[in-house]
Coordinates of N, CA and C in Angstrom, one line a residue:
X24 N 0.8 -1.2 0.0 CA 0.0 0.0 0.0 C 0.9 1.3 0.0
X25 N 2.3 1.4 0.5 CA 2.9 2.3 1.0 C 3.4 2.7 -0.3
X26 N 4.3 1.6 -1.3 CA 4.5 1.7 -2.2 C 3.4 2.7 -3.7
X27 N 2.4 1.9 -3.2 CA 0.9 2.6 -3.7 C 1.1 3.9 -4.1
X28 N 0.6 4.8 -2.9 CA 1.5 6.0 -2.5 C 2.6 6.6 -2.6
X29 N 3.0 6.0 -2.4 CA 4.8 6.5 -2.6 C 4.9 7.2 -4.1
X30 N 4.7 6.5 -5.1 CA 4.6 7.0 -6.8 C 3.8 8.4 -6.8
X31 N 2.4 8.4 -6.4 CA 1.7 9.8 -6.8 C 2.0 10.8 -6.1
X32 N 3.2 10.8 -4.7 CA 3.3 11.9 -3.8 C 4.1 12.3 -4.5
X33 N 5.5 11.3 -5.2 CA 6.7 11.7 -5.7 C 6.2 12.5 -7.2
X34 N 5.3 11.9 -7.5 CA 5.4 12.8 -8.7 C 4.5 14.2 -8.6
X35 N 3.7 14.2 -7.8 CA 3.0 15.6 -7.3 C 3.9 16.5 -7.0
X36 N 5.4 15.9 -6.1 CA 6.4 17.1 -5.3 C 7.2 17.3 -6.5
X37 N 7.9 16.6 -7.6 CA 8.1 16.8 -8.4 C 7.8 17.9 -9.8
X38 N 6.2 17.9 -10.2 CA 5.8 18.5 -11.3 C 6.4 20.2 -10.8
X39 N 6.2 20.3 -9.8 CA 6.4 22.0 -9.3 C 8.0 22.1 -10.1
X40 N 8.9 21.6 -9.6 CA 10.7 21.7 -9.7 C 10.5 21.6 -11.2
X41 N 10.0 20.6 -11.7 CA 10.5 20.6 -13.6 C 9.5 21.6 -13.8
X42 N 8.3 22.7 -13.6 CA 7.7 23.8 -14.4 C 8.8 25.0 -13.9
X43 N 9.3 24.3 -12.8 CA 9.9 26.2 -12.2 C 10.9 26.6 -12.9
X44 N 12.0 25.4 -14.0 CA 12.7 25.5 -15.0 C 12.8 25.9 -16.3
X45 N 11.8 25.7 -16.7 CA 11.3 26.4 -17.9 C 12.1 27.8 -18.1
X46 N 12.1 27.7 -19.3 CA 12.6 29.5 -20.2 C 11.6 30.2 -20.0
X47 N 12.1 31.8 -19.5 CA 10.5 32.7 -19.5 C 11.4 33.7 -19.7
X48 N 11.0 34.9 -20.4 CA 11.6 36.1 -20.5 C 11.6 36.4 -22.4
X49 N 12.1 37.8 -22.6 CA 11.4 38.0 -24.1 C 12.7 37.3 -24.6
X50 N 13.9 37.2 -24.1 CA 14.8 36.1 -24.8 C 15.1 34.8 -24.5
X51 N 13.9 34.4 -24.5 CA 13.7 32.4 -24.4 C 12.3 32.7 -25.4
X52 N 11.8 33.1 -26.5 CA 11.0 32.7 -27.4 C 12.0 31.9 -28.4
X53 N 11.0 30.8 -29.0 CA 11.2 29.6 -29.9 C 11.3 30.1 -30.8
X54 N 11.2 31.5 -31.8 CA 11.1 31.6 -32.7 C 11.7 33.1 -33.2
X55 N 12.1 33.2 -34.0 CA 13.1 34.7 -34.4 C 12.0 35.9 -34.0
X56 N 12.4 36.9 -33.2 CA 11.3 38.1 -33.3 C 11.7 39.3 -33.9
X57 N 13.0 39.0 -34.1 CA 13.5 40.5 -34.3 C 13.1 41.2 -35.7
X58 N 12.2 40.3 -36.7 CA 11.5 41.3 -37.9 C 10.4 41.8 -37.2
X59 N 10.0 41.4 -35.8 CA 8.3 41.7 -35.6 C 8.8 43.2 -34.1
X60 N 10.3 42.7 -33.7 CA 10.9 44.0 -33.0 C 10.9 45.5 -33.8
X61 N 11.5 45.2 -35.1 CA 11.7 45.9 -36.5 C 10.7 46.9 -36.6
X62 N 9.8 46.0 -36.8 CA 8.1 46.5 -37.6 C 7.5 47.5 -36.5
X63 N 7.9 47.0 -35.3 CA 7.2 47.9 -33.9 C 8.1 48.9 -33.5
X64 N 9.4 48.9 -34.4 CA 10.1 50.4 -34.0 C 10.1 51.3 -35.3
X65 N 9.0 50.5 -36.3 CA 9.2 51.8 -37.3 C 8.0 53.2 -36.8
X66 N 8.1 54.3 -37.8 CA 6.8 54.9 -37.6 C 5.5 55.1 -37.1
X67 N 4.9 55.2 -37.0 CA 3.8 55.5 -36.1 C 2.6 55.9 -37.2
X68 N 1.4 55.3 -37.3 CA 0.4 55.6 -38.4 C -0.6 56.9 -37.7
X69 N -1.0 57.9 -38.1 CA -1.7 58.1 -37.1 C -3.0 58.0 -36.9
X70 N -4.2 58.2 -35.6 CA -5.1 57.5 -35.6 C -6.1 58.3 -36.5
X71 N -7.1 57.9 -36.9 CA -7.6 58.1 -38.0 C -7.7 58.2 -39.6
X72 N -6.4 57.7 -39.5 CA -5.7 57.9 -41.0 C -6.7 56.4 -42.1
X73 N -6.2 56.5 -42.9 CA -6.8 56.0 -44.0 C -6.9 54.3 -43.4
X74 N -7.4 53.8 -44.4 CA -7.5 52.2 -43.4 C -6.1 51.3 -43.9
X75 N -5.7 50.3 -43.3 CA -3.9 49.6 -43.2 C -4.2 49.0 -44.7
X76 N -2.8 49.2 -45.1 CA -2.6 48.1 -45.7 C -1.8 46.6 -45.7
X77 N -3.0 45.7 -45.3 CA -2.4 44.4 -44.8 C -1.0 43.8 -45.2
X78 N -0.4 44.6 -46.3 CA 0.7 44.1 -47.3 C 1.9 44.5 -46.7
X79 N 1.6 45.9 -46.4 CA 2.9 47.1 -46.1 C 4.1 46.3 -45.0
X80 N 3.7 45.6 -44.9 CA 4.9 45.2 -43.5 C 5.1 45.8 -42.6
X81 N 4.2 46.8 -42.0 CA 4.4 47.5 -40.6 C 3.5 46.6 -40.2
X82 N 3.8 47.1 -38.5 CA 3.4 46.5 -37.3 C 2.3 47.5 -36.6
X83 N 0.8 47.0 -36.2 CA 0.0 48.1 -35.4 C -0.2 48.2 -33.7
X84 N 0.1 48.7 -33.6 CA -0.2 49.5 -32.4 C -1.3 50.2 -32.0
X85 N -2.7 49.2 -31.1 CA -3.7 49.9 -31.5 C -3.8 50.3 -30.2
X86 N -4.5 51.7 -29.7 CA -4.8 52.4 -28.2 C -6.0 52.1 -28.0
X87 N -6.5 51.4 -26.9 CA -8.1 51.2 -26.7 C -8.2 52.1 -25.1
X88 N -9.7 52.1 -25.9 CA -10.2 53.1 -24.6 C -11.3 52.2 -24.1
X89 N -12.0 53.1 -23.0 CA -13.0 53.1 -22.5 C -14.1 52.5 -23.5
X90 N -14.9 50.9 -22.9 CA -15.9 50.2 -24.1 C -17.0 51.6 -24.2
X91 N -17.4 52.5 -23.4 CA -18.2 52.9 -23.7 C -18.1 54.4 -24.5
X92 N -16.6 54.4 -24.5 CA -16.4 55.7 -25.5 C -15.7 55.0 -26.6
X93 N -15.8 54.0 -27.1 CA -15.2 53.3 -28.4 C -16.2 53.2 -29.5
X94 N -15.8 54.4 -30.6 CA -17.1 54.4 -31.7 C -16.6 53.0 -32.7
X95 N -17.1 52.4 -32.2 CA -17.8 51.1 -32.7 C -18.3 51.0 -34.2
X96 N -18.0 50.2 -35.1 CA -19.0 50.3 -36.5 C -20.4 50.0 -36.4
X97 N -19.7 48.4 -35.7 CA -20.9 47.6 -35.2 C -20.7 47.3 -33.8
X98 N -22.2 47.4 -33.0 CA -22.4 47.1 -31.6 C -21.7 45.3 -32.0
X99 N -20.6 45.4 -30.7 CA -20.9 43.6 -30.3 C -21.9 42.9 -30.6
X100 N -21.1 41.4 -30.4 CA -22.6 40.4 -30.6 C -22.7 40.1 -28.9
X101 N -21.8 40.2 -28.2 CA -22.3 40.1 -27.0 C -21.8 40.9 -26.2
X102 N -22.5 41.3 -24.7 CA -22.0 42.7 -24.2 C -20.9 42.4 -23.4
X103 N -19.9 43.3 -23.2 CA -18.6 42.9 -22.2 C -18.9 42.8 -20.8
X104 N -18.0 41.3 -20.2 CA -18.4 40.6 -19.3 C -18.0 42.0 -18.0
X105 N -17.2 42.8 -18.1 CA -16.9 43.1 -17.4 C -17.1 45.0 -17.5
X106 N -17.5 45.5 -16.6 CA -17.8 47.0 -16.8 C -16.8 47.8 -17.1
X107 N -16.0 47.6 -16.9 CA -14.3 47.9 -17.2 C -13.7 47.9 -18.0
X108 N -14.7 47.0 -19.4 CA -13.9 46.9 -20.8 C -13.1 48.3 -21.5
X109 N -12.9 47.7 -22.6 CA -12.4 49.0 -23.4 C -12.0 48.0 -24.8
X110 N -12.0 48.7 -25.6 CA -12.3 48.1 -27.1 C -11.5 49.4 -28.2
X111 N -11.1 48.7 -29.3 CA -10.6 49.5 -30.1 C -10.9 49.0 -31.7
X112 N -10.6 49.8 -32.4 CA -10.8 49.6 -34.2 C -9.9 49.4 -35.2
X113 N -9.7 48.9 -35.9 CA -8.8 48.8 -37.2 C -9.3 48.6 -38.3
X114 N -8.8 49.6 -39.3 CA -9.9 49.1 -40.7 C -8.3 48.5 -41.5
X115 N -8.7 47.8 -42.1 CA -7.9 47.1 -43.4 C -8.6 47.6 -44.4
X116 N -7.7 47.6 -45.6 CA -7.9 47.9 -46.8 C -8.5 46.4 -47.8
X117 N -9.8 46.4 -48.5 CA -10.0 44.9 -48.9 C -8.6 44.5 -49.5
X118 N -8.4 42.8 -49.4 CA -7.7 42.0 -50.4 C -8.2 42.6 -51.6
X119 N -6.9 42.7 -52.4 CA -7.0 43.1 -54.3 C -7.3 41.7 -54.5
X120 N -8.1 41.5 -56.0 CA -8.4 40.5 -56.2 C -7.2 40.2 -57.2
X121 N -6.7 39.0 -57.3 CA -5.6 38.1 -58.3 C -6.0 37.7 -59.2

């Protein structure tokens, strides 16, 4: 019986030590960021300007406000769970057709 036990304590006290090792920090991603660093230190679009072009290769930066001061196109399909939302907009430019 002791043995029983023995296995699910050890591996309960264990899972904590192998997650606490894990990589965390913006230089332990799996994957190259430095064109997506690039794109977020170019220029600045400013707000209201013409709608993105999904092509251009910059990076957006969108500022949300207050859900109830955010002019909206369309009302949500459902209302925000929390009173404290805040919501923001981006227009793209349609896909050209090929």
């Amino acid at each position: 019986m002791r043995r029983f036990l023995a296995l699910p304590v050890i591996l309960l006290l264990a899972a904590p030590a192998a997650r606490a090792e894990e990589p965390h920090g913006c230089d332990k991603f799996a994957w190259d960021v430095t064109a997506a660093q690039k794109l977020l230190a170019g220029p600045a679009m400013p707000a209201g300007s013409e709608p993105a072009d999904r092509t251009a290769g910059i990076a957006l930066s969108l500022s949300l406000v207050p859900f109830a001061e955010a002019k909206l196109e369309r009302p949500p399909e459902r209302a925000p769970r929390q009173a404290a939302s805040f919501a923001g907009l981006v227009r793209f430019q349609p896909a050209s057709e090929a």
